[in-house]
């Protein structure tokens, strides 16, 4: 009886091929998963301007009155509803100079409040957000929806980079408070515009002394400004008051991108006209007398 023996050496290449195939399959799967994860992260960064409706024209809008000390300048309307009390309007040492209209407790401020509520809900619902640190200091952020998961603060400088796209939007969400510490600031670069920056604040917002801030703040509770704090945007306190202490509130409109048109002359005119005159006149007149 013949005994046949198969050497294991002949099976090794097959095992190697199987292992290679498994490794390749695993690698491809990992790459696909990475691609999916990257796509999801990119998608979570999307942010859109919610639109402010009637609230667009307001620099300061409150639900429980506006208090001012010192000389404050506001670009746009001011108003409060349902508590229309506004103190420190001036003239005098405590005064508010505003370029718009005082809509204290009128139908316009009511409609503006409704528009602000709609914008607040829109901002709170955007995402899924990108998780960010509670303190935004030292960060350079591209457009997107950001959520700290807690109280949001700024102790130094935050840079917002539009990467050449002036339509880029930033949405910052917090269920708690927003606090900008003394001398903190927000810088816009590469086409970023203040009109496209929004802060949705679940509690109160405080911009301390000499803060240089950017964006529209829509807070559920009070908005408090420190002495000399400035903002390019809006201060909106839905259910509480706005406190001003000699501040500048500007409201820069969105500027459309500059379009450059280059015209290259490419016109050739050729005149090839030949005029030929071939007229013969013959007179053949005979006179007989």
Coordinates of C-alpha atoms in Angstrom, one line a residue:
X1 CA 0.0 0.0 0.0
X2 CA 1.4 3.3 -1.1
X3 CA 1.3 6.1 1.5
X4 CA 1.1 9.6 0.1
X5 CA 2.5 12.4 2.2
X6 CA 1.8 16.0 1.5
X7 CA 4.5 18.4 2.6
X8 CA 3.3 21.4 4.4
X9 CA 5.7 23.5 2.3
X10 CA 3.2 23.3 -0.5
X11 CA 0.4 24.9 1.6
X12 CA 2.5 27.9 2.9
X13 CA 2.1 30.1 -0.2
X14 CA -1.7 29.6 0.0
X15 CA -1.7 30.6 3.7
X16 CA 0.4 33.6 2.8
X17 CA -2.0 34.6 0.1
X18 CA -4.9 34.3 2.5
X19 CA -3.2 36.4 5.1
X20 CA -2.3 39.0 2.5
X21 CA -5.8 39.1 1.3
X22 CA -7.1 39.5 4.8
X23 CA -4.7 42.3 5.5
X24 CA -5.6 44.1 2.3
X25 CA -9.3 43.7 3.0
X26 CA -8.8 45.1 6.5
X27 CA -6.8 48.0 5.2
X28 CA -9.4 48.9 2.6
X29 CA -12.1 48.6 5.2
X30 CA -10.2 50.9 7.5
X31 CA -9.7 53.4 4.8
X32 CA -13.4 53.4 3.9
X33 CA -14.2 53.9 7.6
X34 CA -11.8 56.7 7.8
X35 CA -13.3 58.3 4.7
X36 CA -16.8 57.9 6.2
X37 CA -15.6 59.4 9.5
X38 CA -13.9 62.3 7.7
X39 CA -17.1 63.0 5.6
X40 CA -19.2 63.0 8.7
X41 CA -16.9 65.4 10.5
X42 CA -16.9 67.7 7.5
X43 CA -20.7 67.5 7.3
X44 CA -20.9 68.4 11.0
X45 CA -19.0 71.6 10.3
X46 CA -21.7 73.0 8.1
X47 CA -23.3 76.2 9.3
X48 CA -25.9 78.6 7.8
X49 CA -26.9 82.1 8.4
X50 CA -30.3 81.8 10.1
X51 CA -31.7 85.1 8.9
X52 CA -32.8 87.7 11.5
X53 CA -36.0 89.0 9.8
X54 CA -37.3 92.1 11.5
X55 CA -34.5 92.0 14.1
X56 CA -31.9 92.7 11.3
X57 CA -32.1 96.4 11.8
X58 CA -31.6 96.3 15.5
X59 CA -28.2 96.9 17.3
X60 CA -29.7 96.3 20.7
X61 CA -32.9 94.4 21.5
X62 CA -34.2 93.2 24.9
X63 CA -37.1 91.6 26.6
X64 CA -36.9 93.4 29.9
X65 CA -35.5 96.9 29.2
X66 CA -32.2 98.6 28.4
X67 CA -30.0 100.3 30.9
X68 CA -27.1 102.6 29.9
X69 CA -24.4 104.5 31.7
X70 CA -21.8 106.6 29.9
X71 CA -21.8 107.5 26.2
X72 CA -22.9 104.6 24.0
X73 CA -23.1 104.5 20.2
X74 CA -25.4 102.0 18.5
X75 CA -25.6 101.5 14.7
X76 CA -29.2 100.7 14.0
X77 CA -32.5 100.5 16.0
X78 CA -32.9 99.9 19.8
X79 CA -35.9 98.4 21.4
X80 CA -37.4 96.2 24.1
X81 CA -40.5 94.2 24.4
X82 CA -42.6 93.6 26.5
X83 CA -40.8 95.8 29.0
X84 CA -40.0 98.9 27.0
X85 CA -38.1 100.8 29.7
X86 CA -34.9 102.4 28.4
X87 CA -32.8 104.4 30.8
X88 CA -29.7 106.5 30.1
X89 CA -30.9 107.7 26.7
X90 CA -29.6 111.3 27.4
X91 CA -28.8 113.9 26.6
X92 CA -26.0 114.3 29.1
X93 CA -23.3 112.1 30.6
X94 CA -25.4 109.1 30.1
X95 CA -26.6 108.9 26.6
X96 CA -27.2 106.6 23.7
X97 CA -26.6 107.8 20.2
X98 CA -28.3 105.5 17.7
X99 CA -28.7 105.7 13.9
X100 CA -32.0 104.0 13.8
X101 CA -35.3 104.2 15.7
X102 CA -36.2 103.7 19.4
X103 CA -38.8 100.9 19.2
X104 CA -39.5 100.7 23.0
X105 CA -42.5 98.4 23.5
X106 CA -44.0 98.9 20.1
X107 CA -45.3 96.5 17.4
X108 CA -41.9 96.6 15.6
X109 CA -40.0 95.5 18.7
X110 CA -42.6 92.7 19.2
X111 CA -42.1 91.4 15.7
X112 CA -38.3 91.7 16.1
X113 CA -38.5 89.6 19.2
X114 CA -40.4 87.0 17.4
X115 CA -37.9 87.0 14.6
X116 CA -35.0 86.7 17.1
X117 CA -36.8 83.7 18.8
X118 CA -37.0 82.0 15.4
X119 CA -33.3 82.6 14.7
X120 CA -32.4 81.4 18.2
X121 CA -34.2 78.1 17.6
X122 CA -32.6 77.8 14.2
X123 CA -29.1 78.3 15.7
X124 CA -29.7 75.8 18.5
X125 CA -30.8 73.2 16.0
X126 CA -27.9 73.4 13.7
X127 CA -25.3 70.6 13.6
X128 CA -24.3 68.1 14.6
X129 CA -21.7 70.5 16.1
X130 CA -18.0 70.2 16.4
X131 CA -17.0 69.9 20.0
X132 CA -14.7 72.7 21.1
X133 CA -12.9 73.7 24.3
X134 CA -14.8 75.9 26.8
X135 CA -12.2 78.6 26.4
X136 CA -11.8 79.6 22.7
X137 CA -8.6 81.6 23.3
X138 CA -5.7 80.9 20.9
X139 CA -8.0 79.0 18.5
X140 CA -8.1 79.7 14.7
X141 CA -11.4 78.3 13.5
X142 CA -12.8 77.8 10.0
X143 CA -16.6 78.1 9.4
X144 CA -18.8 75.6 11.2
X145 CA -21.1 74.8 14.1
X146 CA -19.2 74.7 17.4
X147 CA -20.5 73.6 20.8
X148 CA -18.5 73.7 24.1
X149 CA -20.7 71.4 26.0
X150 CA -20.5 73.9 28.9
X151 CA -20.0 77.5 29.7
X152 CA -18.2 79.3 26.8
X153 CA -15.5 81.8 27.5
X154 CA -12.8 83.9 25.8
X155 CA -9.8 85.1 27.8
X156 CA -7.5 86.2 25.0
X157 CA -7.9 86.2 21.2
X158 CA -10.0 84.0 18.9
X159 CA -9.3 84.1 15.1
X160 CA -12.0 83.2 12.6
X161 CA -10.6 82.2 9.2
X162 CA -13.0 82.3 6.1
X163 CA -10.3 80.9 3.8
X164 CA -11.2 83.3 1.1
X165 CA -14.9 82.7 1.1
X166 CA -16.8 85.8 2.4
X167 CA -20.0 83.7 2.8
X168 CA -18.5 81.4 5.5
X169 CA -20.7 81.2 8.6
X170 CA -19.8 80.4 12.3
X171 CA -22.4 79.3 14.8
X172 CA -21.3 79.0 18.5
X173 CA -23.7 77.1 20.8
X174 CA -23.8 76.9 24.6
X175 CA -26.6 75.9 26.9
X176 CA -24.9 77.9 29.6
X177 CA -23.2 81.3 29.7
X178 CA -20.9 83.2 27.4
X179 CA -18.1 85.3 29.0
X180 CA -15.5 87.4 27.2
X181 CA -12.8 88.4 29.8
X182 CA -11.1 91.8 30.0
X183 CA -9.2 92.8 26.9
X184 CA -10.2 89.7 25.0
X185 CA -10.9 89.9 21.3
X186 CA -12.1 88.2 18.1
X187 CA -10.2 88.7 14.8
X188 CA -11.5 88.1 11.3
X189 CA -9.2 87.0 8.5
X190 CA -9.3 85.9 4.9
X191 CA -12.7 87.4 4.1
X192 CA -14.5 86.6 7.3
X193 CA -17.4 88.9 8.0
X194 CA -19.0 89.9 11.3
X195 CA -22.5 89.5 9.8
X196 CA -21.9 85.8 9.5
X197 CA -20.9 85.1 13.1
X198 CA -23.6 84.0 15.6
X199 CA -23.6 83.1 19.3
X200 CA -26.6 81.1 20.6
X201 CA -26.4 81.4 24.4
X202 CA -28.7 79.4 26.7
X203 CA -28.2 81.7 29.7
X204 CA -26.5 85.1 30.0
X205 CA -23.7 86.8 28.0
X206 CA -21.1 89.1 29.5
X207 CA -18.5 91.1 27.6
X208 CA -16.1 92.6 30.1
X209 CA -14.0 95.8 30.1
X210 CA -12.4 96.7 26.7
X211 CA -13.5 93.5 25.0
X212 CA -13.4 93.7 21.2
X213 CA -16.0 91.2 20.1
X214 CA -17.6 90.1 16.9
X215 CA -21.0 88.6 15.9
X216 CA -24.7 88.6 16.8
X217 CA -25.3 87.4 20.4
X218 CA -28.8 86.0 21.0
X219 CA -29.0 85.1 24.7
X220 CA -31.9 83.6 26.6
X221 CA -31.1 85.7 29.7
X222 CA -29.3 89.1 30.2
X223 CA -26.6 90.6 28.1
X224 CA -24.1 92.7 30.1
X225 CA -21.4 95.0 28.6
X226 CA -18.3 96.1 30.6
X227 CA -16.9 99.6 30.3
X228 CA -15.5 100.3 26.8
X229 CA -16.4 96.9 25.5
X230 CA -17.2 97.0 21.8
X231 CA -19.0 94.6 19.4
X232 CA -19.4 94.4 15.6
X233 CA -22.8 92.7 15.6
X234 CA -25.9 92.8 17.8
X235 CA -26.9 92.4 21.4
X236 CA -30.2 90.5 21.9
X237 CA -31.5 89.4 25.3
X238 CA -34.7 87.5 24.7
X239 CA -36.1 87.3 28.2
X240 CA -34.1 89.8 30.2
X241 CA -32.3 93.2 30.0
X242 CA -29.3 94.6 28.2
X243 CA -26.8 96.7 30.2
X244 CA -24.6 99.1 28.5
X245 CA -21.5 101.0 29.9
X246 CA -20.2 103.4 27.3
X247 CA -20.0 100.9 24.4
X248 CA -19.8 101.0 20.6
X249 CA -22.2 98.6 18.9
X250 CA -21.6 98.6 15.1
X251 CA -23.6 96.4 12.7
X252 CA -21.5 95.8 9.6
X253 CA -23.6 94.5 6.7
X254 CA -22.5 91.6 4.6
X255 CA -20.4 92.7 1.7
X256 CA -20.8 90.6 -1.5
X257 CA -17.6 89.2 -3.0
X258 CA -15.8 91.4 -5.5
X259 CA -16.3 90.2 -9.0
X260 CA -13.5 91.0 -11.5
X261 CA -14.3 90.9 -15.2
X262 CA -11.5 90.8 -17.7
X263 CA -12.3 91.7 -21.3
X264 CA -9.8 90.8 -24.1
X265 CA -10.3 92.5 -27.4
X266 CA -10.6 89.9 -30.1
X267 CA -12.2 91.6 -33.0
X268 CA -10.8 91.9 -36.5
X269 CA -12.4 94.0 -39.1
X270 CA -11.5 93.4 -42.8
X271 CA -12.6 95.7 -45.5
X272 CA -12.5 94.1 -48.9
X273 CA -14.7 96.1 -51.1
X274 CA -14.0 96.7 -54.8
X275 CA -16.1 99.1 -56.8
X276 CA -16.0 98.8 -60.6
X277 CA -17.5 101.3 -62.9
X278 CA -18.1 100.0 -66.4
X279 CA -20.5 102.5 -68.1
X280 CA -20.2 103.4 -71.7
X281 CA -22.3 106.1 -73.2
X282 CA -22.7 106.3 -77.0
X283 CA -24.3 109.2 -78.8
X284 CA -25.4 108.5 -82.4
X285 CA -27.5 111.4 -83.5
X286 CA -27.9 112.5 -87.2
X287 CA -29.5 115.7 -88.2
X288 CA -30.8 116.2 -91.8
X289 CA -31.8 119.6 -93.1

